[in-house]
Amino acid sequence: AAYAFVSCSLRGRRGGIFRKMIAGLDIGGTKCAVVLGKERGGECPELVYRKEIPTRGSSGDILAALTEELKKQCPLSEIEGVGISCGGPLDAERGIVLSPPNLPGWREIPVTKLVTERTGAPSYLQNDADACALAEWKYGAGRGASNVIFLTFGTGLGAGLILDGKLYVGACGRAGEAGHVRLEKFGPVGYGKAGSFEGFCSGGGIAQYVSARVMEARQRGETLDFPWECGVSGAKELGQAAEAGSLAARRIWEEIGEYFGRGLAILCDILNPERIVAGGVYMRSGKWMQEGIRRTLEAEALCPVPVVPAQLGEKIGDVAALTVAAYGLAQGKK
């Protein structure tokens, strides 16, 4: 998505609400985004500029490119704070990215220190799942609830936890690593573990699962109603095939829904949320998973709860990064 740039000098009061200029850096394994926005009290921040940058080179190269883009678009003195959303593991309190599997070479990187040195603005770091949980809780599908679980369901799978009206990060900031939970002894590999929640319910995991299902069908001499070569199809293609009427694709989605339901049942029984919000793949293809999810939750969970798609849609990563900045400023963290 692209947003028209609005001059950063448009500050002050509009409708009696002071509108701070805040920035967000959404750091992903294949691409990053630089976002500028204005706070609007309790409303979703107004997105005024966005640009994507490929995730290439060292961590220093990428952070330099992101902060240089900020400098090009806005006087740094106008920026009240910078929010950084990044996949874990990381230490949000100390502002350090530890060693995310989707960011090879990012080990013990003090990102908030580096970004603050380059911009002069206070910088705040959150795990991407926690950042999205904050955004959906404040402005999206979790609004009005005190206990919400957000699941990323994208390249990987992680959970952001809002418990008793607060972001919960655990004793050392590692709470919510739901993708590491093992659902089967064998299965697609995710988060370094075969048969994990992330293995079955992530973009990369779905590609592995489809490959295995295609190979099984060929070994049995079955003909599937989609023309895929083993190993080339993932969530996007599986969704397209389901939309086109492929019964095999729809059956695979239902199976993925069953595994998703298993993971959700564990979260429901342990944390007893009011609702579960899921982004990424679930936003786009969740309808094909519903029967599998429903059936499994009813069988496995003591207290099933509604599972809803992220309301912020495809802009959730942008809003999440801005929300990290707003949340950090509100908490008075340094």
XYZ file of C-alpha atoms in Angstrom:
334
model
C 0.000 0.000 0.000
C 1.114 3.559 -0.639
C 0.084 6.654 1.275
C 0.320 10.243 0.135
C 2.895 12.193 2.099
C 1.560 14.982 4.297
C 4.053 17.604 5.444
C 5.444 16.954 8.906
C 5.080 20.628 9.690
C 1.323 20.199 10.048
C 1.471 19.932 13.812
C -0.499 21.380 16.663
C -4.154 21.053 17.476
C -6.899 19.824 15.207
C -10.301 19.411 16.784
C -8.718 20.039 20.198
C -6.427 16.983 20.020
C -2.641 17.410 19.942
C -1.339 15.423 17.024
C 2.162 14.050 17.562
C 4.245 12.957 14.597
C 5.443 9.407 15.224
C 7.452 6.999 13.103
C 7.424 3.234 12.733
C 9.926 0.694 11.428
C 8.405 -2.686 10.585
C 11.336 -5.098 10.179
C 10.610 -8.356 8.348
C 12.602 -11.190 6.870
C 12.086 -10.191 3.226
C 11.112 -6.534 3.467
C 10.937 -3.661 5.917
C 8.658 -0.637 5.976
C 9.204 2.947 7.074
C 5.996 4.586 8.265
C 5.137 8.099 9.419
C 1.889 8.929 11.141
C 0.060 11.275 13.461
C -1.487 10.314 16.764
C -5.216 10.935 17.106
C -5.955 10.366 20.759
C -7.813 7.072 21.104
C -8.242 6.683 17.360
C -6.053 4.736 14.964
C -2.981 6.814 13.991
C -3.279 8.630 10.669
C -0.854 7.102 8.162
C 0.792 9.858 6.158
C 3.790 8.165 4.527
C 5.020 4.638 3.861
C 7.850 3.078 1.921
C 9.063 -0.511 1.668
C 12.756 -1.388 1.623
C 14.125 -4.890 0.871
C 15.766 -6.637 3.816
C 19.232 -6.895 2.285
C 22.687 -6.607 3.782
C 23.758 -6.478 7.405
C 21.621 -5.226 10.265
C 23.635 -1.991 10.200
C 22.985 -1.507 6.475
C 19.253 -2.069 6.898
C 18.870 0.219 9.918
C 20.876 2.900 8.116
C 18.609 2.658 5.056
C 15.470 2.868 7.197
C 16.613 5.879 9.204
C 17.931 7.649 6.105
C 14.477 7.312 4.579
C 13.005 8.987 7.657
C 15.491 11.842 7.309
C 14.497 12.348 3.677
C 10.824 12.654 4.476
C 10.646 14.563 7.745
C 12.808 16.848 9.900
C 13.938 14.543 12.683
C 13.159 17.224 15.279
C 9.480 16.788 14.387
C 9.400 13.089 15.323
C 8.279 12.448 18.901
C 9.172 8.767 18.951
C 10.016 5.743 16.791
C 8.331 2.359 17.179
C 10.155 -0.747 15.967
C 8.277 -3.971 15.269
C 10.423 -7.050 14.642
C 10.153 -10.815 14.844
C 11.520 -12.442 17.977
C 13.294 -13.572 19.934
C 14.190 -10.169 21.310
C 14.464 -8.233 24.557
C 11.960 -5.411 24.268
C 12.884 -3.870 27.626
C 16.544 -3.465 26.653
C 15.744 -2.804 22.985
C 17.869 -5.694 21.707
C 17.080 -8.062 18.833
C 18.535 -11.438 19.823
C 18.514 -13.931 16.930
C 15.269 -14.113 14.893
C 15.203 -17.118 12.523
C 13.972 -14.877 9.686
C 16.853 -12.401 10.139
C 20.138 -14.327 9.812
C 23.050 -12.468 11.357
C 20.911 -10.321 13.653
C 22.448 -11.379 16.952
C 22.417 -9.127 20.011
C 21.645 -6.021 17.922
C 20.834 -2.964 20.121
C 18.281 -1.575 17.670
C 16.684 1.097 19.877
C 20.096 2.509 20.777
C 21.158 2.587 17.119
C 17.898 4.130 15.898
C 17.887 6.762 18.652
C 21.500 7.675 17.826
C 20.533 8.170 14.176
C 17.251 10.027 14.733
C 17.564 11.731 18.098
C 14.102 10.449 19.003
C 13.274 7.951 21.762
C 12.861 4.510 20.209
C 10.859 1.524 21.416
C 11.004 -2.134 20.404
C 8.331 -4.824 20.471
C 8.030 -8.324 19.102
C 5.890 -8.100 15.950
C 3.160 -10.259 17.503
C 3.052 -8.016 20.583
C 2.999 -4.919 18.383
C 0.069 -6.266 16.365
C -1.699 -7.332 19.551
C -1.471 -3.766 20.855
C -2.747 -2.361 17.557
C -5.715 -4.735 17.279
C -6.558 -4.309 20.964
C -6.549 -0.518 20.773
C -7.920 0.062 17.280
C -9.184 -3.192 15.768
C -10.919 -6.491 16.443
C -9.805 -6.630 20.089
C -11.182 -3.251 21.025
C -13.305 -3.280 24.167
C -11.898 -6.573 25.508
C -9.466 -6.994 28.393
C -8.137 -10.433 27.423
C -7.143 -10.870 23.792
C -4.719 -13.184 21.994
C -3.328 -12.056 18.651
C -1.687 -14.574 16.304
C 0.571 -13.441 13.474
C 0.106 -16.464 11.130
C 2.413 -15.179 8.398
C 5.988 -16.151 7.580
C 6.007 -17.534 11.118
C 3.498 -17.862 13.918
C 3.652 -15.990 17.204
C 1.197 -14.752 19.801
C 0.768 -11.344 21.374
C -1.018 -11.469 24.730
C -3.256 -8.798 26.213
C -4.167 -10.040 29.691
C -6.220 -8.083 32.215
C -5.982 -4.997 30.018
C -2.175 -5.001 29.686
C 0.422 -6.351 27.296
C 1.916 -9.452 28.884
C 5.502 -10.299 27.918
C 6.552 -12.722 30.653
C 9.572 -12.920 32.956
C 12.176 -12.318 30.246
C 10.054 -10.946 27.409
C 9.554 -14.293 25.691
C 5.864 -14.939 26.436
C 3.671 -15.780 23.453
C 6.085 -17.983 21.487
C 3.157 -20.235 20.568
C 4.776 -21.284 17.302
C 7.291 -23.395 19.227
C 4.591 -25.610 20.783
C 4.737 -29.128 19.310
C 1.427 -30.431 17.955
C 2.728 -33.666 16.385
C 5.858 -35.791 16.770
C 6.499 -35.436 13.034
C 5.385 -32.817 10.547
C 6.389 -29.571 8.814
C 9.272 -27.746 10.455
C 8.684 -24.339 11.976
C 10.677 -22.466 14.602
C 13.312 -25.198 14.339
C 10.915 -27.916 15.485
C 9.195 -30.572 13.380
C 5.448 -30.826 13.983
C 5.279 -27.457 15.712
C 2.323 -25.065 15.694
C 4.336 -22.800 13.386
C 5.220 -25.797 11.214
C 1.576 -26.443 10.437
C 0.308 -22.851 10.582
C 2.642 -20.461 8.768
C 3.379 -19.569 5.175
C 6.505 -21.711 5.026
C 4.888 -24.525 6.954
C 1.887 -24.657 4.642
C 4.240 -24.949 1.647
C 5.875 -27.969 3.323
C 2.497 -29.467 4.182
C 1.178 -29.089 0.623
C 4.355 -30.705 -0.742
C 3.910 -33.684 1.577
C 0.233 -34.081 0.697
C 0.970 -33.926 -3.039
C 3.720 -36.548 -2.673
C 1.429 -38.822 -0.648
C -1.282 -38.544 -3.298
C 1.180 -39.432 -6.065
C 2.480 -42.427 -4.155
C -1.087 -43.692 -3.820
C -1.711 -43.072 -7.504
C -4.334 -40.422 -6.806
C -4.980 -37.454 -9.073
C -5.456 -34.109 -7.339
C -7.532 -31.381 -8.941
C -4.717 -28.852 -9.010
C -1.649 -28.955 -11.279
C 1.127 -28.264 -8.756
C 4.604 -29.649 -8.776
C 5.727 -30.930 -5.407
C 7.413 -28.251 -3.337
C 6.380 -25.072 -5.153
C 3.016 -24.174 -3.648
C 2.273 -22.227 -0.488
C -0.597 -20.456 1.232
C -1.246 -17.965 -1.570
C -1.518 -20.630 -4.279
C -3.514 -22.918 -1.997
C -5.987 -20.092 -1.406
C -6.253 -19.382 -5.119
C -6.927 -23.051 -5.826
C -9.643 -23.171 -3.153
C -11.264 -20.059 -4.623
C -11.180 -21.708 -8.067
C -13.121 -24.682 -6.695
C -10.385 -27.244 -6.002
C -11.799 -29.827 -3.594
C -8.296 -31.055 -2.750
C -7.192 -27.537 -1.828
C -10.244 -27.033 0.329
C -9.632 -30.321 2.097
C -6.029 -29.329 2.818
C -7.234 -25.999 4.226
C -9.654 -27.875 6.472
C -6.773 -30.042 7.722
C -4.697 -26.933 8.410
C -7.723 -25.543 10.263
C -7.735 -28.658 12.450
C -4.109 -28.082 13.428
C -4.803 -24.392 13.973
C -7.698 -25.404 16.217
C -5.400 -27.659 18.259
C -3.069 -24.786 18.975
C -5.966 -22.455 19.747
C -7.464 -24.981 22.179
C -4.227 -24.996 24.189
C -4.239 -21.183 24.337
C -7.927 -21.109 25.305
C -7.511 -23.601 28.133
C -4.410 -21.943 29.598
C -5.222 -18.246 29.154
C -9.044 -18.128 28.915
C -9.213 -15.136 26.514
C -12.352 -13.280 25.458
C -11.419 -13.535 21.803
C -8.608 -14.586 19.508
C -7.583 -12.349 16.610
C -5.517 -13.769 13.753
C -3.768 -11.937 10.939
C -1.851 -12.883 7.795
C -2.969 -16.140 6.214
C -6.094 -16.306 8.368
C -7.267 -12.888 7.156
C -7.037 -14.054 3.542
C -8.014 -17.726 3.684
C -9.613 -18.288 7.053
C -12.993 -19.127 5.564
C -11.597 -22.390 4.206
C -10.286 -23.288 7.668
C -13.457 -22.609 9.648
C -14.919 -26.101 9.706
C -11.649 -27.631 10.859
C -11.220 -24.958 13.527
C -14.794 -25.252 14.793
C -14.731 -29.033 14.994
C -11.383 -29.136 16.794
C -12.151 -26.348 19.268
C -15.435 -27.986 20.223
C -13.644 -31.287 20.841
C -10.515 -29.961 22.550
C -11.193 -26.659 24.341
C -13.018 -26.355 27.654
C -14.162 -22.841 26.811
C -13.943 -22.075 23.052
C -13.936 -18.393 22.138
C -14.563 -16.479 18.910
C -11.707 -16.488 16.397
C -11.845 -13.377 14.222
C -9.653 -11.916 11.458
C -7.532 -8.870 12.183
C -9.689 -5.812 11.556
C -6.790 -3.594 10.517
C -6.272 -5.820 7.484
C -3.177 -5.503 5.343
C -2.123 -2.246 7.021
C -1.771 -3.943 10.413
C 2.053 -4.008 10.269
C 2.170 -0.251 9.638
C -0.305 0.584 12.390
C 1.458 -1.828 14.763
C 4.832 -0.093 14.377
C 3.217 3.300 15.004
C 1.344 1.870 17.985
C 4.653 0.748 19.512
C 5.845 4.375 19.357
C 2.614 5.714 20.861
C 2.574 3.012 23.550
C 6.195 3.636 24.465
C 5.674 7.394 24.727
C 2.559 6.863 26.855
C 4.432 4.478 29.178
C 7.268 6.960 29.503
C 9.878 4.342 28.672
C 13.394 5.369 27.706
